[in-house]
mmCIF file of C-alpha atoms and ligand atoms in Angstrom:
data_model
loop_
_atom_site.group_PDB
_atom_site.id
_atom_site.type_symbol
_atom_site.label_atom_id
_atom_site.label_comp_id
_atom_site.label_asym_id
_atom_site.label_seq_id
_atom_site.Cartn_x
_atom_site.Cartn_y
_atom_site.Cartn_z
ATOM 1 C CA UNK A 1 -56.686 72.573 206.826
ATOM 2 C CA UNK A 2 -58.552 74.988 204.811
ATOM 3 C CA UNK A 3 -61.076 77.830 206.228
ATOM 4 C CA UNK A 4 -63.292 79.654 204.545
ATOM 5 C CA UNK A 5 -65.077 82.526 206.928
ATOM 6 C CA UNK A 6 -68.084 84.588 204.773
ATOM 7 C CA UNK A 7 -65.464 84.665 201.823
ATOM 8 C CA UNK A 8 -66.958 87.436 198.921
ATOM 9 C CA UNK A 9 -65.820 88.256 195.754
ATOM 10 C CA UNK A 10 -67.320 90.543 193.184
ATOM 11 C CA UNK A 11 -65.991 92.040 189.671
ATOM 12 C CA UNK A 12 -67.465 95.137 189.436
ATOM 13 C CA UNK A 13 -71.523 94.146 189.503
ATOM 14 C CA UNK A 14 -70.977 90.476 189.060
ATOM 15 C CA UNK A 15 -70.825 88.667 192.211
ATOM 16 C CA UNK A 16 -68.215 85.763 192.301
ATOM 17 C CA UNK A 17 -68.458 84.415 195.605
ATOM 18 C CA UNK A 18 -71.114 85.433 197.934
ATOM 19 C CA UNK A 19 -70.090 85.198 201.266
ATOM 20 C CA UNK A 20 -68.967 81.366 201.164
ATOM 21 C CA UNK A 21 -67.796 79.449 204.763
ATOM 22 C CA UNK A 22 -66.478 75.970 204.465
ATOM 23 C CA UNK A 23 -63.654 73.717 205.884
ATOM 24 C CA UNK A 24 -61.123 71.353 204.397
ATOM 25 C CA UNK A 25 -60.065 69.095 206.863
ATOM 26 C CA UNK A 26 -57.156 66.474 206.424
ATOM 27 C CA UNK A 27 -56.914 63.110 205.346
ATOM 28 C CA UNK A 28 -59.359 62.894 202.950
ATOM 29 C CA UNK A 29 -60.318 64.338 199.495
ATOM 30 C CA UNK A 30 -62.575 66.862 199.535
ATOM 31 C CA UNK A 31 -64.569 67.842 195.986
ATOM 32 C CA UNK A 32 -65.431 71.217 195.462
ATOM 33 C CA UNK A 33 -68.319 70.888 192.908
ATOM 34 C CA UNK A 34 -70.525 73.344 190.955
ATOM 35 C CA UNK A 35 -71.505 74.179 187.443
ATOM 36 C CA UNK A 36 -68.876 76.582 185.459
ATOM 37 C CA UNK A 37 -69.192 80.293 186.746
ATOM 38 C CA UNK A 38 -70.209 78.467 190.154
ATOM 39 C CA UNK A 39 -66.939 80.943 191.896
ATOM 40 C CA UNK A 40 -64.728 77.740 191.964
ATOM 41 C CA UNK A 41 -61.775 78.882 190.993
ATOM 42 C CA UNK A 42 -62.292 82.550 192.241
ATOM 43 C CA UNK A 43 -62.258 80.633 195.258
ATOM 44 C CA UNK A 44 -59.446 78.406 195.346
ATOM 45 C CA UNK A 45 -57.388 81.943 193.815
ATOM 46 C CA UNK A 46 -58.547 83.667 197.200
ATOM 47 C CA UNK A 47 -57.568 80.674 199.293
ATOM 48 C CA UNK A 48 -53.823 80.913 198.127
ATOM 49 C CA UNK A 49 -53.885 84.382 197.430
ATOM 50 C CA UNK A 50 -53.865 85.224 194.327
ATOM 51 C CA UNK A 51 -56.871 87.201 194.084
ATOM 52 C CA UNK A 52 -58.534 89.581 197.163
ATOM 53 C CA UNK A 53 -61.265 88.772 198.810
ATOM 54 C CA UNK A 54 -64.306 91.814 198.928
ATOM 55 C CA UNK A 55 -65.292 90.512 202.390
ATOM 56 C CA UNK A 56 -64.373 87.473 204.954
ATOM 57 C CA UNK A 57 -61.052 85.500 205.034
ATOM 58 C CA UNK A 58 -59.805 82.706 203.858
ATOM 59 C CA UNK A 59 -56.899 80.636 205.878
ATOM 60 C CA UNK A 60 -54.656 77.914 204.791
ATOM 61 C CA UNK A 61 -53.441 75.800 208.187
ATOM 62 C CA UNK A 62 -54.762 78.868 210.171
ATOM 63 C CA UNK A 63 -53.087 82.066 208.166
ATOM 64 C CA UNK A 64 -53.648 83.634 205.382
ATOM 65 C CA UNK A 65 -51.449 82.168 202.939
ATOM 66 C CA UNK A 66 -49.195 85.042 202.176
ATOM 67 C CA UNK A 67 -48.291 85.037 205.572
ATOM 68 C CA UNK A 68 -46.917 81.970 205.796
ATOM 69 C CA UNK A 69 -42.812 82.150 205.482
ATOM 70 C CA UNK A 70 -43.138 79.084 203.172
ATOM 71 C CA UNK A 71 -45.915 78.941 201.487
ATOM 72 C CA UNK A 72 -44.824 76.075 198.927
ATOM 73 C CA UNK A 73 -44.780 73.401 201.905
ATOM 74 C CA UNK A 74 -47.808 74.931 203.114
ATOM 75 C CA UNK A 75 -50.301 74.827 199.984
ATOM 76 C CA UNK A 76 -49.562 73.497 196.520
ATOM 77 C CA UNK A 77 -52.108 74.493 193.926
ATOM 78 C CA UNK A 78 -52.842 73.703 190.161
ATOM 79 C CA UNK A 79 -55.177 76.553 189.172
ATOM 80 C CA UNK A 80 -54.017 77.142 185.448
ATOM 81 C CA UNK A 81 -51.945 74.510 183.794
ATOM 82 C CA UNK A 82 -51.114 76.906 181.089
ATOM 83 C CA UNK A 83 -49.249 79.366 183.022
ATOM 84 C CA UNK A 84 -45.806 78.045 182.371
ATOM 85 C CA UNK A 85 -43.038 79.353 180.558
ATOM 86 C CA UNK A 86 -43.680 77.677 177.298
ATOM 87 C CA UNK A 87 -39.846 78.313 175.818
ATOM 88 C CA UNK A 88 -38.701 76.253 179.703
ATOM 89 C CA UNK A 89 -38.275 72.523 179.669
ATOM 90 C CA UNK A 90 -40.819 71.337 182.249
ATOM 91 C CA UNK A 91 -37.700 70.502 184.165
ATOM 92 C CA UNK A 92 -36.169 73.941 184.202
ATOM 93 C CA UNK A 93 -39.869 75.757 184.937
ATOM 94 C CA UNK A 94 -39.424 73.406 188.124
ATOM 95 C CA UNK A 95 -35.803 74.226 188.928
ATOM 96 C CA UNK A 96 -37.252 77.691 188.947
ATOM 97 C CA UNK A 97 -39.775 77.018 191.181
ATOM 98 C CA UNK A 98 -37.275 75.306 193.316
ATOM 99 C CA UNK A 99 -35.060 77.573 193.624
ATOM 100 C CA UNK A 100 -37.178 81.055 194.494
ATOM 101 C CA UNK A 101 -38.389 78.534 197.320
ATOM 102 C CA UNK A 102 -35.430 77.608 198.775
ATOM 103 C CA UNK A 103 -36.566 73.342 197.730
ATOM 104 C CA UNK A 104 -33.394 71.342 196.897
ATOM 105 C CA UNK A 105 -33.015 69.979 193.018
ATOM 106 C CA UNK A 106 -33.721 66.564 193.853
ATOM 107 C CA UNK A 107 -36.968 67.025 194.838
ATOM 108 C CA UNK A 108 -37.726 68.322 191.206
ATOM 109 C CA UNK A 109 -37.179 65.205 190.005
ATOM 110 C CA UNK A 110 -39.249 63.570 191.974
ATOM 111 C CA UNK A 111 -41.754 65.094 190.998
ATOM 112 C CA UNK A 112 -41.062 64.499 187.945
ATOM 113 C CA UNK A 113 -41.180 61.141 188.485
ATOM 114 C CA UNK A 114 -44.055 61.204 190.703
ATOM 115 C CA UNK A 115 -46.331 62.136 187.929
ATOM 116 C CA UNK A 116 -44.603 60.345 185.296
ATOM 117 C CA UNK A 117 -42.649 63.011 182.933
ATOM 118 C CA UNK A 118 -39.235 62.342 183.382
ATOM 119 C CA UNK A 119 -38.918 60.754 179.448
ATOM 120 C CA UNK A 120 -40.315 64.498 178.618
ATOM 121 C CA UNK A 121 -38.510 66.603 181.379
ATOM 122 C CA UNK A 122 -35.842 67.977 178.698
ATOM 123 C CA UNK A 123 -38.741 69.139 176.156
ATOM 124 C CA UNK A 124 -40.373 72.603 175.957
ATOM 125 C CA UNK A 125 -43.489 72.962 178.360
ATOM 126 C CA UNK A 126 -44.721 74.718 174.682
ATOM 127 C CA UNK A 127 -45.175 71.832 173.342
ATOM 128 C CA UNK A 128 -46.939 69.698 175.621
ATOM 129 C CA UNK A 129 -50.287 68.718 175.548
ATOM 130 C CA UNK A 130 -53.073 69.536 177.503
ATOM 131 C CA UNK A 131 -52.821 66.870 179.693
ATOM 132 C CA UNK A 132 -49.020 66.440 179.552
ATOM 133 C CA UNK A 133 -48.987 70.223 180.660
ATOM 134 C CA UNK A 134 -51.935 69.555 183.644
ATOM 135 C CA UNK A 135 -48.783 66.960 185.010
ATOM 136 C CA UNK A 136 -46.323 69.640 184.693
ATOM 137 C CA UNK A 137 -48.726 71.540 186.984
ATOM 138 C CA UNK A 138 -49.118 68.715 189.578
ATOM 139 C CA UNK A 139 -45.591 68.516 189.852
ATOM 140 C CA UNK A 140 -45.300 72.176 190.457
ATOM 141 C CA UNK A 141 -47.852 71.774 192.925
ATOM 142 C CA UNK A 142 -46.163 68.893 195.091
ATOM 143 C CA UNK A 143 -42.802 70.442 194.608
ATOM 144 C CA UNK A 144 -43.324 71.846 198.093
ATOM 145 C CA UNK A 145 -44.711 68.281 200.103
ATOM 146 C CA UNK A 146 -47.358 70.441 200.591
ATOM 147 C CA UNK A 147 -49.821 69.615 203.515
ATOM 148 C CA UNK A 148 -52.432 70.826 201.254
ATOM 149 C CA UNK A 149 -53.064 70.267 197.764
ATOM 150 C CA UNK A 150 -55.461 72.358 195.628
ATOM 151 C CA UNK A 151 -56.712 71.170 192.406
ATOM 152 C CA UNK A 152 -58.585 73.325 189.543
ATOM 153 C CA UNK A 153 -60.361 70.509 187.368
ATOM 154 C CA UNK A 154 -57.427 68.635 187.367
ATOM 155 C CA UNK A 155 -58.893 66.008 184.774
ATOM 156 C CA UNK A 156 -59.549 68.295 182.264
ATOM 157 C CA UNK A 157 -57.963 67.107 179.038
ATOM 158 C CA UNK A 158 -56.877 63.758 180.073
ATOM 159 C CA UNK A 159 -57.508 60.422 178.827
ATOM 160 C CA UNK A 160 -58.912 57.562 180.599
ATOM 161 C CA UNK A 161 -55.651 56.605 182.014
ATOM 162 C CA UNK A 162 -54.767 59.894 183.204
ATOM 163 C CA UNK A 163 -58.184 60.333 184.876
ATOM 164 C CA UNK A 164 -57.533 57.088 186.811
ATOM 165 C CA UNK A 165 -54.143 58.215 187.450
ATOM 166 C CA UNK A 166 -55.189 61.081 189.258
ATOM 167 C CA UNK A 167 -58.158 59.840 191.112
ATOM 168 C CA UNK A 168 -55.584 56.888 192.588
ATOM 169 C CA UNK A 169 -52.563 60.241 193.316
ATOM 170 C CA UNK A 170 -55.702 62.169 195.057
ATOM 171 C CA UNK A 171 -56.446 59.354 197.382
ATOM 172 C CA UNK A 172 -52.599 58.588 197.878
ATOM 173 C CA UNK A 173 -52.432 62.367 198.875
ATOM 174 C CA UNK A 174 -55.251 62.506 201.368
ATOM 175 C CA UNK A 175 -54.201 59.080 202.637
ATOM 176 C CA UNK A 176 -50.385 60.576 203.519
ATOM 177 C CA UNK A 177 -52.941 62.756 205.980
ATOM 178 C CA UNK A 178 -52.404 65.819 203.441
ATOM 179 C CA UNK A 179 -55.609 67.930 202.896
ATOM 180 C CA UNK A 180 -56.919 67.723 199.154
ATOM 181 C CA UNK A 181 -59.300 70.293 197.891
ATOM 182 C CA UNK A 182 -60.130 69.470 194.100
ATOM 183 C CA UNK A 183 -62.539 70.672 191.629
ATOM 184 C CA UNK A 184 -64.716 69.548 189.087
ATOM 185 C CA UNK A 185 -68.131 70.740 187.674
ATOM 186 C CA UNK A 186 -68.857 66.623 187.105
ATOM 187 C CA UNK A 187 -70.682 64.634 190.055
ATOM 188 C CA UNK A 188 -69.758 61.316 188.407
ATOM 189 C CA UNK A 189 -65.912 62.266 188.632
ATOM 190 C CA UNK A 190 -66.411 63.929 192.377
ATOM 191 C CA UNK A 191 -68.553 60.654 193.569
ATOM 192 C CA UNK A 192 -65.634 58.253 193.122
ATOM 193 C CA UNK A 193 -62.835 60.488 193.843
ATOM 194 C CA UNK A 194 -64.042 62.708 197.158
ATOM 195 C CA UNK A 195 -65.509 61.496 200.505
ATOM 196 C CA UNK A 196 -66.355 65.623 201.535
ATOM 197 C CA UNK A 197 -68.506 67.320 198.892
ATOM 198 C CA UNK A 198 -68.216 71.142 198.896
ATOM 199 C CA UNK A 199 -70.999 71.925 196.626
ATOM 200 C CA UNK A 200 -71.450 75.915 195.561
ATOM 201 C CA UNK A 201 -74.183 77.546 192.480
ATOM 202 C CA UNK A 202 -73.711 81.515 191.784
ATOM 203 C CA UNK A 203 -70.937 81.418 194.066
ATOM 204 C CA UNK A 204 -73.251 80.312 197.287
ATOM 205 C CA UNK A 205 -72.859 77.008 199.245
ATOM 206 C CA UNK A 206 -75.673 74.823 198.220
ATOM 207 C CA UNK A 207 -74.328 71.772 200.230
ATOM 208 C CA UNK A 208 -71.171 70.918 202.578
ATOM 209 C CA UNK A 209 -71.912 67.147 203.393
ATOM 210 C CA UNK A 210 -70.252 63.628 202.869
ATOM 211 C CA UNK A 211 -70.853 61.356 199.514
ATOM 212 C CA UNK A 212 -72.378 58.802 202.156
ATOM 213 C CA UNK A 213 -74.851 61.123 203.501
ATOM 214 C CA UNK A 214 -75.393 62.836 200.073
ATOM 215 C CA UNK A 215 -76.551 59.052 198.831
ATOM 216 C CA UNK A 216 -78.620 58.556 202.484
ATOM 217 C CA UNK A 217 -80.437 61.739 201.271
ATOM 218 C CA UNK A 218 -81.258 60.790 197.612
ATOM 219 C CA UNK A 219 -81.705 57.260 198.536
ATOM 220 C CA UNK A 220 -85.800 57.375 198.955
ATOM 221 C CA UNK A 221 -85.806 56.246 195.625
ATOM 222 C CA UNK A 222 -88.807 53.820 193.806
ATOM 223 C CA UNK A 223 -88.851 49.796 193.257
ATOM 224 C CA UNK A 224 -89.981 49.378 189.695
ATOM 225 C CA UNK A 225 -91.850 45.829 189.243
ATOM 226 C CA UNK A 226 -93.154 43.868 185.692
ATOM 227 C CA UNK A 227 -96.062 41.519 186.214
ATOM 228 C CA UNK A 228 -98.145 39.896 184.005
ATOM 229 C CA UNK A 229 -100.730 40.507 186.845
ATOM 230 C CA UNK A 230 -100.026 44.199 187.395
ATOM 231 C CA UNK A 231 -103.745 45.037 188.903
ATOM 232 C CA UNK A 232 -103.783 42.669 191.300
ATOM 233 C CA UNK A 233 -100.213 43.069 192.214
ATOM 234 C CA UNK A 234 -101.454 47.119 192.669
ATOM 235 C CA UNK A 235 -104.469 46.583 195.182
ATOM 236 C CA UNK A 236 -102.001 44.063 197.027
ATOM 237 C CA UNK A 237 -99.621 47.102 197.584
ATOM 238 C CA UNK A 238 -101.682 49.718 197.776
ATOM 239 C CA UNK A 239 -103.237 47.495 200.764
ATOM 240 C CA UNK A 240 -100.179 47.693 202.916
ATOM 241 C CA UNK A 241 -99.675 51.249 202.243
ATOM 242 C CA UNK A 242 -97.493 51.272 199.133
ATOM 243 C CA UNK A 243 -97.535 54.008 196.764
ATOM 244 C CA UNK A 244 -98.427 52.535 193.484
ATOM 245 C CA UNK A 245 -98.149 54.394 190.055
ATOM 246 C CA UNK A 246 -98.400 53.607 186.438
ATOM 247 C CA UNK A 247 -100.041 50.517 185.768
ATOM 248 C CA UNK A 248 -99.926 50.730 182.242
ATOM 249 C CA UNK A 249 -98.365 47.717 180.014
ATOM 250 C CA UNK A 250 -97.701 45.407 183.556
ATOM 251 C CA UNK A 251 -95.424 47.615 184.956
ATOM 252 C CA UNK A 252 -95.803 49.411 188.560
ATOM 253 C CA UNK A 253 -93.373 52.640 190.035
ATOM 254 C CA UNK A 254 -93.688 51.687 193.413
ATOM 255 C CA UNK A 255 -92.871 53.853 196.112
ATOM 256 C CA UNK A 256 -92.573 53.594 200.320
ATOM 257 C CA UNK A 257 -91.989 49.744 200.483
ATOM 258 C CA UNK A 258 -89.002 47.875 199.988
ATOM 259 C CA UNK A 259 -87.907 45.390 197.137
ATOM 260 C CA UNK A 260 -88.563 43.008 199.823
ATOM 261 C CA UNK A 261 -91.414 43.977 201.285
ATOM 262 C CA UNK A 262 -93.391 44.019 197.411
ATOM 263 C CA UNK A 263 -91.722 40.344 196.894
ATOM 264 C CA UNK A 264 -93.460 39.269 200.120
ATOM 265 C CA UNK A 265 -96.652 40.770 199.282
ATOM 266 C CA UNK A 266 -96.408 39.404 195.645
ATOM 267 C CA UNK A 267 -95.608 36.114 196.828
ATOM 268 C CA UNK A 268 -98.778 36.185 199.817
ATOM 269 C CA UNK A 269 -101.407 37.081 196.579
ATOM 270 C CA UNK A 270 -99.760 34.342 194.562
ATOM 271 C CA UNK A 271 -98.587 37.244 191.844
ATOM 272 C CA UNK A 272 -95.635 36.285 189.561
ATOM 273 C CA UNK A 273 -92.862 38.648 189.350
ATOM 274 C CA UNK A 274 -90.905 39.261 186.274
ATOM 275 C CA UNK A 275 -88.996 42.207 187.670
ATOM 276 C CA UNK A 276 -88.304 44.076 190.790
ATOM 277 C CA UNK A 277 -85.412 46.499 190.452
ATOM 278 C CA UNK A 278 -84.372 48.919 193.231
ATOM 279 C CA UNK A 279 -84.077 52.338 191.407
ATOM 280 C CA UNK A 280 -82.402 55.340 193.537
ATOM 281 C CA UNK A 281 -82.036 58.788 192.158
ATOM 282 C CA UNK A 282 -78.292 59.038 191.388
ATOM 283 C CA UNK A 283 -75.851 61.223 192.599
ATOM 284 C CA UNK A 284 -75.954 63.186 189.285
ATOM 285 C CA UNK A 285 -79.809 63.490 189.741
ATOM 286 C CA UNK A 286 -79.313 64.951 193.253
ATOM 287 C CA UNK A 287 -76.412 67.053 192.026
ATOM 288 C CA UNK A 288 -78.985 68.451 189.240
ATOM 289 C CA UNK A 289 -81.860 69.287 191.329
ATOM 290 C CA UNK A 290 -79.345 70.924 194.064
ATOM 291 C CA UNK A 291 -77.851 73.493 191.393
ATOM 292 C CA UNK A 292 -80.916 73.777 188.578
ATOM 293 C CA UNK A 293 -81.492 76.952 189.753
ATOM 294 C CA UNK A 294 -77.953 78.235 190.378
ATOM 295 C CA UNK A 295 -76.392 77.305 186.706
ATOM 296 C CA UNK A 296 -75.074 80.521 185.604
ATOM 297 C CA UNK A 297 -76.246 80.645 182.087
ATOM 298 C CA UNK A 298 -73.775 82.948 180.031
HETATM 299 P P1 ADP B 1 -65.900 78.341 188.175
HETATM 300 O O1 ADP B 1 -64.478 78.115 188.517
HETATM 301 O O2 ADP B 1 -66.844 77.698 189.137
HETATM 302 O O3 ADP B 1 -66.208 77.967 186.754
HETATM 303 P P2 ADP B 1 -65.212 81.167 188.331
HETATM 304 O O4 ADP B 1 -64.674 81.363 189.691
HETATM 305 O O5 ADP B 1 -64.237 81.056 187.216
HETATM 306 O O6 ADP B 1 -66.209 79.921 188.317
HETATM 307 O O7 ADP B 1 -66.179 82.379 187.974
HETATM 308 C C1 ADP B 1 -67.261 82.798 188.832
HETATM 309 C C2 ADP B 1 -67.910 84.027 188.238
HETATM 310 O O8 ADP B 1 -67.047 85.150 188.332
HETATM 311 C C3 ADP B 1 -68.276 83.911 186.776
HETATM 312 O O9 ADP B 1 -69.505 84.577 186.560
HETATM 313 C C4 ADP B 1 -67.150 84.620 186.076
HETATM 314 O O10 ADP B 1 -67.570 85.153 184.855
HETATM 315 C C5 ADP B 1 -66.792 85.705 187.084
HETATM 316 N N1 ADP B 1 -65.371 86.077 187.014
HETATM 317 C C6 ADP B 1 -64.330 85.259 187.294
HETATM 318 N N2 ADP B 1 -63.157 85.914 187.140
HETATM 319 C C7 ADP B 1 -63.463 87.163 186.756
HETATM 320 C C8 ADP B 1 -62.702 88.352 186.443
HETATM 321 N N3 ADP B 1 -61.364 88.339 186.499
HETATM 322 N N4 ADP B 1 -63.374 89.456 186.082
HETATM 323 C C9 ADP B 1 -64.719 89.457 186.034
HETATM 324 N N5 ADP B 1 -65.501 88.420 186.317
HETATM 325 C C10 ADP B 1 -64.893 87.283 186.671
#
């Protein structure tokens, strides 16, 4: 569990995070989503400590994180996957970790196996590549068995694979009843990963709902429909109280009546149909509209 109570942040004049409350509960993945500069990762620093809060708290299974004797098993968090020691195999940065922790050698190879660099655990972090190096940080993160897991745009400079390797670990997580806070600025990545959206703009929550309901709210969207007999078809719909637009070339946006409900009518004033396609406003669309204002342009 992760609580955010009125959590500020500001460098100098520039607000980071302005006065942000949320909660990350367990046993699902929850995406923390907002353009860059949103205050994501000021955010996720202040949640394990690594940055002070101006004003409010921020608790990781009800205290601050620093308080906690051992933090490791507590919280887990990728925030910058180039902070390694780049002249450290990635298996002696880990032993490292280990160690200062009091977590048992074995465990850092698991890890290692877990996210699939033990043919590379011998070879300087250095040279690894971006996405080899966002691994290492994964391991370092789960080295604990953290009950929560916090993840800075953990697909950033992976391929294909690797995305879908991480989407699958992030549900594995959540589903071992672990709470999983991840970030991403992308609403196409977040709608097939999280179930609990998180969504911040200028560092203020813009939205703290569920995919599901997120899709329930966009969902009003328009039936488009091709007809050879598009006036007709119109005056049919606009009859039952349809909201008919665009009647140009035999094609009609209609709105407030169902794909069904315009087949029926088409079919009671004998108009032929030659398409009737459901269109709702995507997630992205929503996701768009909800932060338009709040992109910080820099
Ligand atoms: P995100 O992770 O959503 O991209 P950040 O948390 O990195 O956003 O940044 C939020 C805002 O705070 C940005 O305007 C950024 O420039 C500013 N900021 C972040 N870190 C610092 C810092 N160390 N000093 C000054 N400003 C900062």
């Amino acid at each position: 569990m992760i609580e955010a109570q009125a959590l500020s942040k500001r460098y100098g004049g520039t607000v980071a995070v302005d006065a942000l409350s949320f909660a990350v509960k367990p046993g699902q993945v929850t995406g923390f989503l907002g353009p860059n500069g949103a205050g994501k990762s000021t955010t996720m620093r202040m949640i394990v400590g690594l940055d002070h809060p101006t004003a409010g708290t921020a608790t990781v299974n009800g205290r601050p994180y620093r308080a906690h004797p051992d933090p490791l098993r507590q919280a887990g968090a990728l925030l910058d996957a180039r902070s390694v020691h780049k002249g450290r195999t990635a298996r002696a940065h880990l032993l490292a970790l280990a160690q200062t922790h009091g977590i048992p050698a074995s465990r850092v190879d698991e890890v290692l196996g877990l996210v699939g660099l033990e043919s590379v655990a011998h070879r300087r972090a250095g040279g690894f590549s971006l996405g080899m190096g966002q691994r290492l940080g994964i391991a370092a993160a789960l080295l604990g068995d953290p009950a929560v897991v916090i993840l800075d745009e953990p697909v950033n400079g992976l391929d294909p694979n690797g995305v879908l390797w991480i989407r699958t670990l992030l549900k594995q997580l959540a589903a071992e009843g672990r709470t999983v806070l991840v970030s991403s600025h992308l609403m196409s990545e977040m709608a097939v990963t999280a179930e609990h959206l998180v969504i911040v703009g200028r560092g203020r929550l813009l939205a703290d709902t569920t995919v599901a309901e997120l899709i329930e709210r966009v969902g009003v969207g328009t039936v488009v429909v091709r007809t050879p007999e598009a006036t007709a078809l119109r005056d049919a719909l606009t009859a039952i109280g349809a909201v008919v637009t665009g009647v140009e070339a035999g094609l009609l946006h209609v709105g407030a009546a169902t794909a069904e409900r315009i087949g029926d009518v088409a079919r009671a004033a004998g108009v032929v149909l030659h398409e009737l396609t459901p269109r709702r406003a995507s997630l992205e669309e929503a996701y768009m509209e909800l932060t338009r204002s709040e992109v910080e342009y820099r």
